């Protein structure tokens, strides 16, 4: 005979006049008090049960909109098999879906909501319908926490599945993370297509939400062969979680460059360079300045470089030459001088509002830094480790960029390209179109 107390069964509930107020009984006792008494009685018994051996009444709400009483029990029983109470539990999947194998194991980790519904019953007995249900919010938060808190870099199987606007995605492994976001390799269930799923925990930060929604807006605007494909997205305001589904690439350019222990071949430099110029030309023709061009934001997809990460990008009218931003943002080793220099007036300064003038030439500087890295394995100011000194060097017109001796296998035209991209004054800087006029066909016969 088990030493656990009996369950609270429907037939054990005392008679209640259901025509009276939902929060009181005819003898003056509240339903809450009745439930508490039953819990205490059953806790003293040591017989077989379907509910956990130890539980506590942790939350009671007798004023529900649907005239129901909800009592929340905290599950501290380690054996999930005890949870065989008849249920109408709908294992909701917005956004997370759980496989049957994970269903029982999660029951011992999450709160159980016991809903006692009013109803008329035969033989002067007041029966209640006990239903186990998990709230959608609890399920999403627990599942998100499990995924966000994952720290393993090793590829491993996962039972997690995510629902984004009615489409299921199976999470396969974590590809990387940064800040408050994690990127997973996922599979679209219905089409068996591999994709990248970005899960962003916004923590209620409206500025972060605005930046990410701006990225989604620009990705929609820029869909084409030079830009990573946006498949879908979903924002859950309740959990402050944003899901972005995109096509999956093999490796970003930063990782590709790390694989080269010797000088990059001339063909490889020109191939990468030509593809990068095409990507940036495409977004400029569609009125977008990227503002964060760097190797990590070029993704290799099926042998072709595509531009990603438009979180701090800006729209610009096709008839404008520059725009004003009010934040300084970018990556220090690739950021242009004008993206760091505040041109605000004294009045603007008093209002603590910086003014940063940028243009398509801002992206050209960043491209020049990458080209410089192709040649010398370091960015123009990459050797300056102190951030303050680095910023001062980038901003100062007197800071000369030192060009080390060029490898004998590289043509002298490479230095010319780098120098024209890295002009301090953006008006003197070469344009994307002019860069594309160099004789690429000499190095890329397939063009």
PDB file of C-alpha atoms in Angstrom, residues 1-199:
ATOM      1  CA  UNK A   1       0.000   0.000   0.000  1.00  0.00           C
ATOM      2  CA  UNK A   2       1.421   3.316  -1.011  1.00  0.00           C
ATOM      3  CA  UNK A   3       2.003   5.904   1.659  1.00  0.00           C
ATOM      4  CA  UNK A   4       0.876   8.754  -0.553  1.00  0.00           C
ATOM      5  CA  UNK A   5      -2.476  10.518   0.093  1.00  0.00           C
ATOM      6  CA  UNK A   6      -5.521   9.911  -2.031  1.00  0.00           C
ATOM      7  CA  UNK A   7      -6.250  12.265  -4.865  1.00  0.00           C
ATOM      8  CA  UNK A   8      -8.905  14.906  -4.642  1.00  0.00           C
ATOM      9  CA  UNK A   9     -11.567  13.100  -6.600  1.00  0.00           C
ATOM     10  CA  UNK A  10     -14.684  14.666  -8.018  1.00  0.00           C
ATOM     11  CA  UNK A  11     -17.010  12.515  -5.914  1.00  0.00           C
ATOM     12  CA  UNK A  12     -15.294  13.609  -2.706  1.00  0.00           C
ATOM     13  CA  UNK A  13     -16.277  17.252  -3.027  1.00  0.00           C
ATOM     14  CA  UNK A  14     -19.066  18.306  -0.619  1.00  0.00           C
ATOM     15  CA  UNK A  15     -22.411  19.570  -1.896  1.00  0.00           C
ATOM     16  CA  UNK A  16     -22.403  23.164  -3.038  1.00  0.00           C
ATOM     17  CA  UNK A  17     -25.296  25.319  -4.073  1.00  0.00           C
ATOM     18  CA  UNK A  18     -24.180  26.291  -7.527  1.00  0.00           C
ATOM     19  CA  UNK A  19     -26.990  28.783  -7.930  1.00  0.00           C
ATOM     20  CA  UNK A  20     -25.455  30.963  -5.253  1.00  0.00           C
ATOM     21  CA  UNK A  21     -22.471  33.279  -5.609  1.00  0.00           C
ATOM     22  CA  UNK A  22     -19.448  31.460  -7.004  1.00  0.00           C
ATOM     23  CA  UNK A  23     -17.194  32.464  -4.144  1.00  0.00           C
ATOM     24  CA  UNK A  24     -19.373  31.316  -1.180  1.00  0.00           C
ATOM     25  CA  UNK A  25     -21.175  28.202   0.094  1.00  0.00           C
ATOM     26  CA  UNK A  26     -24.576  28.081   1.804  1.00  0.00           C
ATOM     27  CA  UNK A  27     -23.066  27.603   5.294  1.00  0.00           C
ATOM     28  CA  UNK A  28     -20.844  30.623   4.927  1.00  0.00           C
ATOM     29  CA  UNK A  29     -17.605  28.824   4.022  1.00  0.00           C
ATOM     30  CA  UNK A  30     -15.900  29.945   0.878  1.00  0.00           C
ATOM     31  CA  UNK A  31     -14.997  27.521  -1.880  1.00  0.00           C
ATOM     32  CA  UNK A  32     -11.383  28.420  -1.210  1.00  0.00           C
ATOM     33  CA  UNK A  33     -11.754  27.261   2.392  1.00  0.00           C
ATOM     34  CA  UNK A  34     -13.431  24.042   1.294  1.00  0.00           C
ATOM     35  CA  UNK A  35     -10.598  23.259  -1.122  1.00  0.00           C
ATOM     36  CA  UNK A  36      -8.025  24.083   1.536  1.00  0.00           C
ATOM     37  CA  UNK A  37      -9.744  21.712   3.995  1.00  0.00           C
ATOM     38  CA  UNK A  38      -9.812  18.907   1.440  1.00  0.00           C
ATOM     39  CA  UNK A  39      -6.138  19.460   0.654  1.00  0.00           C
ATOM     40  CA  UNK A  40      -5.231  19.277   4.347  1.00  0.00           C
ATOM     41  CA  UNK A  41      -7.309  16.138   4.877  1.00  0.00           C
ATOM     42  CA  UNK A  42      -5.876  14.346   1.901  1.00  0.00           C
ATOM     43  CA  UNK A  43      -2.345  15.368   2.801  1.00  0.00           C
ATOM     44  CA  UNK A  44      -2.701  13.496   6.113  1.00  0.00           C
ATOM     45  CA  UNK A  45      -3.650  10.261   4.405  1.00  0.00           C
ATOM     46  CA  UNK A  46      -0.920   7.930   3.169  1.00  0.00           C
ATOM     47  CA  UNK A  47      -2.646   5.957   0.393  1.00  0.00           C
ATOM     48  CA  UNK A  48      -2.157   5.689  -3.359  1.00  0.00           C
ATOM     49  CA  UNK A  49      -2.664   8.839  -5.377  1.00  0.00           C
ATOM     50  CA  UNK A  50      -2.610  10.190  -8.859  1.00  0.00           C
ATOM     51  CA  UNK A  51      -1.397  13.614  -7.747  1.00  0.00           C
ATOM     52  CA  UNK A  52       2.122  14.246  -6.381  1.00  0.00           C
ATOM     53  CA  UNK A  53       2.761  13.125  -2.775  1.00  0.00           C
ATOM     54  CA  UNK A  54       3.742  16.653  -1.812  1.00  0.00           C
ATOM     55  CA  UNK A  55       1.994  19.709  -3.092  1.00  0.00           C
ATOM     56  CA  UNK A  56       0.827  23.049  -1.796  1.00  0.00           C
ATOM     57  CA  UNK A  57      -1.996  25.375  -2.603  1.00  0.00           C
ATOM     58  CA  UNK A  58      -0.095  28.330  -3.940  1.00  0.00           C
ATOM     59  CA  UNK A  59      -2.619  30.460  -5.776  1.00  0.00           C
ATOM     60  CA  UNK A  60      -6.388  30.742  -5.535  1.00  0.00           C
ATOM     61  CA  UNK A  61      -8.552  32.973  -7.631  1.00  0.00           C
ATOM     62  CA  UNK A  62     -12.294  32.759  -7.024  1.00  0.00           C
ATOM     63  CA  UNK A  63     -13.255  35.711  -9.201  1.00  0.00           C
ATOM     64  CA  UNK A  64     -12.478  34.400 -12.657  1.00  0.00           C
ATOM     65  CA  UNK A  65     -14.385  35.920 -15.605  1.00  0.00           C
ATOM     66  CA  UNK A  66     -15.826  32.510 -16.484  1.00  0.00           C
ATOM     67  CA  UNK A  67     -17.139  31.894 -12.933  1.00  0.00           C
ATOM     68  CA  UNK A  68     -14.480  29.260 -12.406  1.00  0.00           C
ATOM     69  CA  UNK A  69     -12.145  28.763  -9.516  1.00  0.00           C
ATOM     70  CA  UNK A  70      -8.483  28.200 -10.283  1.00  0.00           C
ATOM     71  CA  UNK A  71      -6.074  26.731  -7.772  1.00  0.00           C
ATOM     72  CA  UNK A  72      -2.432  26.463  -8.722  1.00  0.00           C
ATOM     73  CA  UNK A  73      -0.433  23.591  -7.273  1.00  0.00           C
ATOM     74  CA  UNK A  74       3.347  23.482  -7.228  1.00  0.00           C
ATOM     75  CA  UNK A  75       4.612  20.102  -8.383  1.00  0.00           C
ATOM     76  CA  UNK A  76       7.537  18.811  -6.322  1.00  0.00           C
ATOM     77  CA  UNK A  77       7.158  15.120  -7.158  1.00  0.00           C
ATOM     78  CA  UNK A  78      10.022  13.658  -9.148  1.00  0.00           C
ATOM     79  CA  UNK A  79       8.013  10.861 -10.747  1.00  0.00           C
ATOM     80  CA  UNK A  80       6.176  12.190 -13.784  1.00  0.00           C
ATOM     81  CA  UNK A  81       4.241   8.919 -14.050  1.00  0.00           C
ATOM     82  CA  UNK A  82       2.078  10.024 -11.131  1.00  0.00           C
ATOM     83  CA  UNK A  83       0.516  12.633 -13.404  1.00  0.00           C
ATOM     84  CA  UNK A  84      -2.231  10.560 -14.948  1.00  0.00           C
ATOM     85  CA  UNK A  85      -5.155  12.715 -13.863  1.00  0.00           C
ATOM     86  CA  UNK A  86      -7.813  12.893 -16.575  1.00  0.00           C
ATOM     87  CA  UNK A  87      -7.097  16.018 -18.524  1.00  0.00           C
ATOM     88  CA  UNK A  88      -8.354  18.133 -21.368  1.00  0.00           C
ATOM     89  CA  UNK A  89      -4.914  19.644 -21.591  1.00  0.00           C
ATOM     90  CA  UNK A  90      -4.300  21.235 -24.976  1.00  0.00           C
ATOM     91  CA  UNK A  91      -0.567  21.136 -25.533  1.00  0.00           C
ATOM     92  CA  UNK A  92      -0.532  24.515 -27.230  1.00  0.00           C
ATOM     93  CA  UNK A  93       2.333  25.280 -29.568  1.00  0.00           C
ATOM     94  CA  UNK A  94       2.502  29.044 -29.997  1.00  0.00           C
ATOM     95  CA  UNK A  95       5.318  29.388 -30.583  1.00  0.00           C
ATOM     96  CA  UNK A  96       6.785  26.176 -29.115  1.00  0.00           C
ATOM     97  CA  UNK A  97       5.659  22.644 -29.921  1.00  0.00           C
ATOM     98  CA  UNK A  98       6.670  19.729 -27.721  1.00  0.00           C
ATOM     99  CA  UNK A  99       7.081  16.149 -28.829  1.00  0.00           C
ATOM    100  CA  UNK A 100       5.196  13.454 -26.907  1.00  0.00           C
ATOM    101  CA  UNK A 101       8.498  12.283 -25.413  1.00  0.00           C
ATOM    102  CA  UNK A 102       9.090  15.625 -23.783  1.00  0.00           C
ATOM    103  CA  UNK A 103       5.493  16.075 -22.691  1.00  0.00           C
ATOM    104  CA  UNK A 104       5.651  14.044 -19.480  1.00  0.00           C
ATOM    105  CA  UNK A 105       9.122  15.163 -18.455  1.00  0.00           C
ATOM    106  CA  UNK A 106       8.096  18.793 -18.572  1.00  0.00           C
ATOM    107  CA  UNK A 107       5.077  18.153 -16.317  1.00  0.00           C
ATOM    108  CA  UNK A 108       7.325  17.756 -13.283  1.00  0.00           C
ATOM    109  CA  UNK A 109       9.026  21.075 -13.974  1.00  0.00           C
ATOM    110  CA  UNK A 110       6.068  23.347 -14.428  1.00  0.00           C
ATOM    111  CA  UNK A 111       3.132  24.466 -12.316  1.00  0.00           C
ATOM    112  CA  UNK A 112      -0.112  22.576 -12.575  1.00  0.00           C
ATOM    113  CA  UNK A 113      -3.240  24.618 -12.902  1.00  0.00           C
ATOM    114  CA  UNK A 114      -6.286  22.881 -11.451  1.00  0.00           C
ATOM    115  CA  UNK A 115      -9.531  24.412 -12.671  1.00  0.00           C
ATOM    116  CA  UNK A 116     -12.632  23.638 -10.667  1.00  0.00           C
ATOM    117  CA  UNK A 117     -15.636  24.345 -12.903  1.00  0.00           C
ATOM    118  CA  UNK A 118     -19.179  24.913 -11.680  1.00  0.00           C
ATOM    119  CA  UNK A 119     -21.857  22.490 -12.819  1.00  0.00           C
ATOM    120  CA  UNK A 120     -25.132  20.820 -11.779  1.00  0.00           C
ATOM    121  CA  UNK A 121     -24.875  17.143 -10.860  1.00  0.00           C
ATOM    122  CA  UNK A 122     -27.249  14.285  -9.957  1.00  0.00           C
ATOM    123  CA  UNK A 123     -28.223  12.994  -6.462  1.00  0.00           C
ATOM    124  CA  UNK A 124     -27.657  16.273  -4.732  1.00  0.00           C
ATOM    125  CA  UNK A 125     -23.931  15.849  -5.246  1.00  0.00           C
ATOM    126  CA  UNK A 126     -21.862  18.720  -6.401  1.00  0.00           C
ATOM    127  CA  UNK A 127     -19.332  17.478  -8.908  1.00  0.00           C
ATOM    128  CA  UNK A 128     -16.487  19.512 -10.308  1.00  0.00           C
ATOM    129  CA  UNK A 129     -14.603  18.909 -13.488  1.00  0.00           C
ATOM    130  CA  UNK A 130     -10.883  18.790 -12.669  1.00  0.00           C
ATOM    131  CA  UNK A 131      -8.831  19.675 -15.733  1.00  0.00           C
ATOM    132  CA  UNK A 132      -5.097  19.911 -15.994  1.00  0.00           C
ATOM    133  CA  UNK A 133      -4.035  22.780 -18.246  1.00  0.00           C
ATOM    134  CA  UNK A 134      -0.767  24.536 -18.835  1.00  0.00           C
ATOM    135  CA  UNK A 135      -1.001  28.187 -19.655  1.00  0.00           C
ATOM    136  CA  UNK A 136       0.457  29.090 -23.032  1.00  0.00           C
ATOM    137  CA  UNK A 137       2.630  31.789 -21.521  1.00  0.00           C
ATOM    138  CA  UNK A 138       4.277  29.413 -19.009  1.00  0.00           C
ATOM    139  CA  UNK A 139       4.984  26.864 -21.686  1.00  0.00           C
ATOM    140  CA  UNK A 140       6.533  29.410 -24.050  1.00  0.00           C
ATOM    141  CA  UNK A 141       8.666  31.011 -21.357  1.00  0.00           C
ATOM    142  CA  UNK A 142       9.996  27.669 -20.082  1.00  0.00           C
ATOM    143  CA  UNK A 143      10.790  26.444 -23.579  1.00  0.00           C
ATOM    144  CA  UNK A 144      12.424  29.743 -24.567  1.00  0.00           C
ATOM    145  CA  UNK A 145      14.493  29.689 -21.381  1.00  0.00           C
ATOM    146  CA  UNK A 146      15.731  26.198 -22.153  1.00  0.00           C
ATOM    147  CA  UNK A 147      16.829  27.189 -25.643  1.00  0.00           C
ATOM    148  CA  UNK A 148      18.295  30.585 -24.710  1.00  0.00           C
ATOM    149  CA  UNK A 149      20.244  29.120 -21.800  1.00  0.00           C
ATOM    150  CA  UNK A 150      21.819  26.381 -23.904  1.00  0.00           C
ATOM    151  CA  UNK A 151      25.592  26.738 -23.898  1.00  0.00           C
ATOM    152  CA  UNK A 152      26.750  23.685 -25.779  1.00  0.00           C
ATOM    153  CA  UNK A 153      28.607  24.361 -29.012  1.00  0.00           C
ATOM    154  CA  UNK A 154      28.456  20.736 -30.095  1.00  0.00           C
ATOM    155  CA  UNK A 155      25.878  19.737 -32.668  1.00  0.00           C
ATOM    156  CA  UNK A 156      23.221  17.662 -30.925  1.00  0.00           C
ATOM    157  CA  UNK A 157      19.722  16.405 -31.565  1.00  0.00           C
ATOM    158  CA  UNK A 158      16.874  18.435 -30.141  1.00  0.00           C
ATOM    159  CA  UNK A 159      13.208  17.676 -29.570  1.00  0.00           C
ATOM    160  CA  UNK A 160      12.282  21.351 -29.613  1.00  0.00           C
ATOM    161  CA  UNK A 161      10.017  22.510 -32.373  1.00  0.00           C
ATOM    162  CA  UNK A 162       8.949  26.085 -32.919  1.00  0.00           C
ATOM    163  CA  UNK A 163       5.806  27.334 -34.557  1.00  0.00           C
ATOM    164  CA  UNK A 164       6.156  30.558 -36.530  1.00  0.00           C
ATOM    165  CA  UNK A 165       2.890  31.769 -38.050  1.00  0.00           C
ATOM    166  CA  UNK A 166       1.507  28.264 -38.354  1.00  0.00           C
ATOM    167  CA  UNK A 167       4.658  26.646 -39.757  1.00  0.00           C
ATOM    168  CA  UNK A 168       6.670  24.210 -37.685  1.00  0.00           C
ATOM    169  CA  UNK A 169      10.468  24.361 -37.420  1.00  0.00           C
ATOM    170  CA  UNK A 170      12.544  21.669 -35.750  1.00  0.00           C
ATOM    171  CA  UNK A 171      15.530  23.063 -33.856  1.00  0.00           C
ATOM    172  CA  UNK A 172      18.620  21.013 -34.714  1.00  0.00           C
ATOM    173  CA  UNK A 173      21.567  22.792 -33.088  1.00  0.00           C
ATOM    174  CA  UNK A 174      22.899  26.139 -31.995  1.00  0.00           C
ATOM    175  CA  UNK A 175      24.986  27.920 -34.624  1.00  0.00           C
ATOM    176  CA  UNK A 176      26.056  30.910 -32.563  1.00  0.00           C
ATOM    177  CA  UNK A 177      24.960  33.643 -30.240  1.00  0.00           C
ATOM    178  CA  UNK A 178      25.655  37.258 -29.464  1.00  0.00           C
ATOM    179  CA  UNK A 179      24.157  39.687 -27.011  1.00  0.00           C
ATOM    180  CA  UNK A 180      20.554  38.706 -26.393  1.00  0.00           C
ATOM    181  CA  UNK A 181      20.102  36.597 -29.528  1.00  0.00           C
ATOM    182  CA  UNK A 182      20.805  32.980 -30.420  1.00  0.00           C
ATOM    183  CA  UNK A 183      20.860  31.522 -33.931  1.00  0.00           C
ATOM    184  CA  UNK A 184      19.857  27.902 -34.510  1.00  0.00           C
ATOM    185  CA  UNK A 185      20.061  25.559 -37.433  1.00  0.00           C
ATOM    186  CA  UNK A 186      16.487  24.471 -37.995  1.00  0.00           C
ATOM    187  CA  UNK A 187      14.436  22.431 -40.415  1.00  0.00           C
ATOM    188  CA  UNK A 188      11.127  23.515 -41.918  1.00  0.00           C
ATOM    189  CA  UNK A 189       8.924  20.546 -41.130  1.00  0.00           C
ATOM    190  CA  UNK A 190       6.640  20.523 -44.164  1.00  0.00           C
ATOM    191  CA  UNK A 191       9.301  21.190 -46.805  1.00  0.00           C
ATOM    192  CA  UNK A 192      12.356  19.639 -45.101  1.00  0.00           C
ATOM    193  CA  UNK A 193      14.337  22.808 -45.839  1.00  0.00           C
ATOM    194  CA  UNK A 194      17.315  23.787 -43.696  1.00  0.00           C
ATOM    195  CA  UNK A 195      17.138  27.342 -42.391  1.00  0.00           C
ATOM    196  CA  UNK A 196      18.533  29.647 -39.727  1.00  0.00           C
ATOM    197  CA  UNK A 197      16.257  30.605 -36.843  1.00  0.00           C
ATOM    198  CA  UNK A 198      17.218  33.691 -34.857  1.00  0.00           C
ATOM    199  CA  UNK A 199      15.659  33.914 -31.384  1.00  0.00           C
TER     200      UNK A 199
END
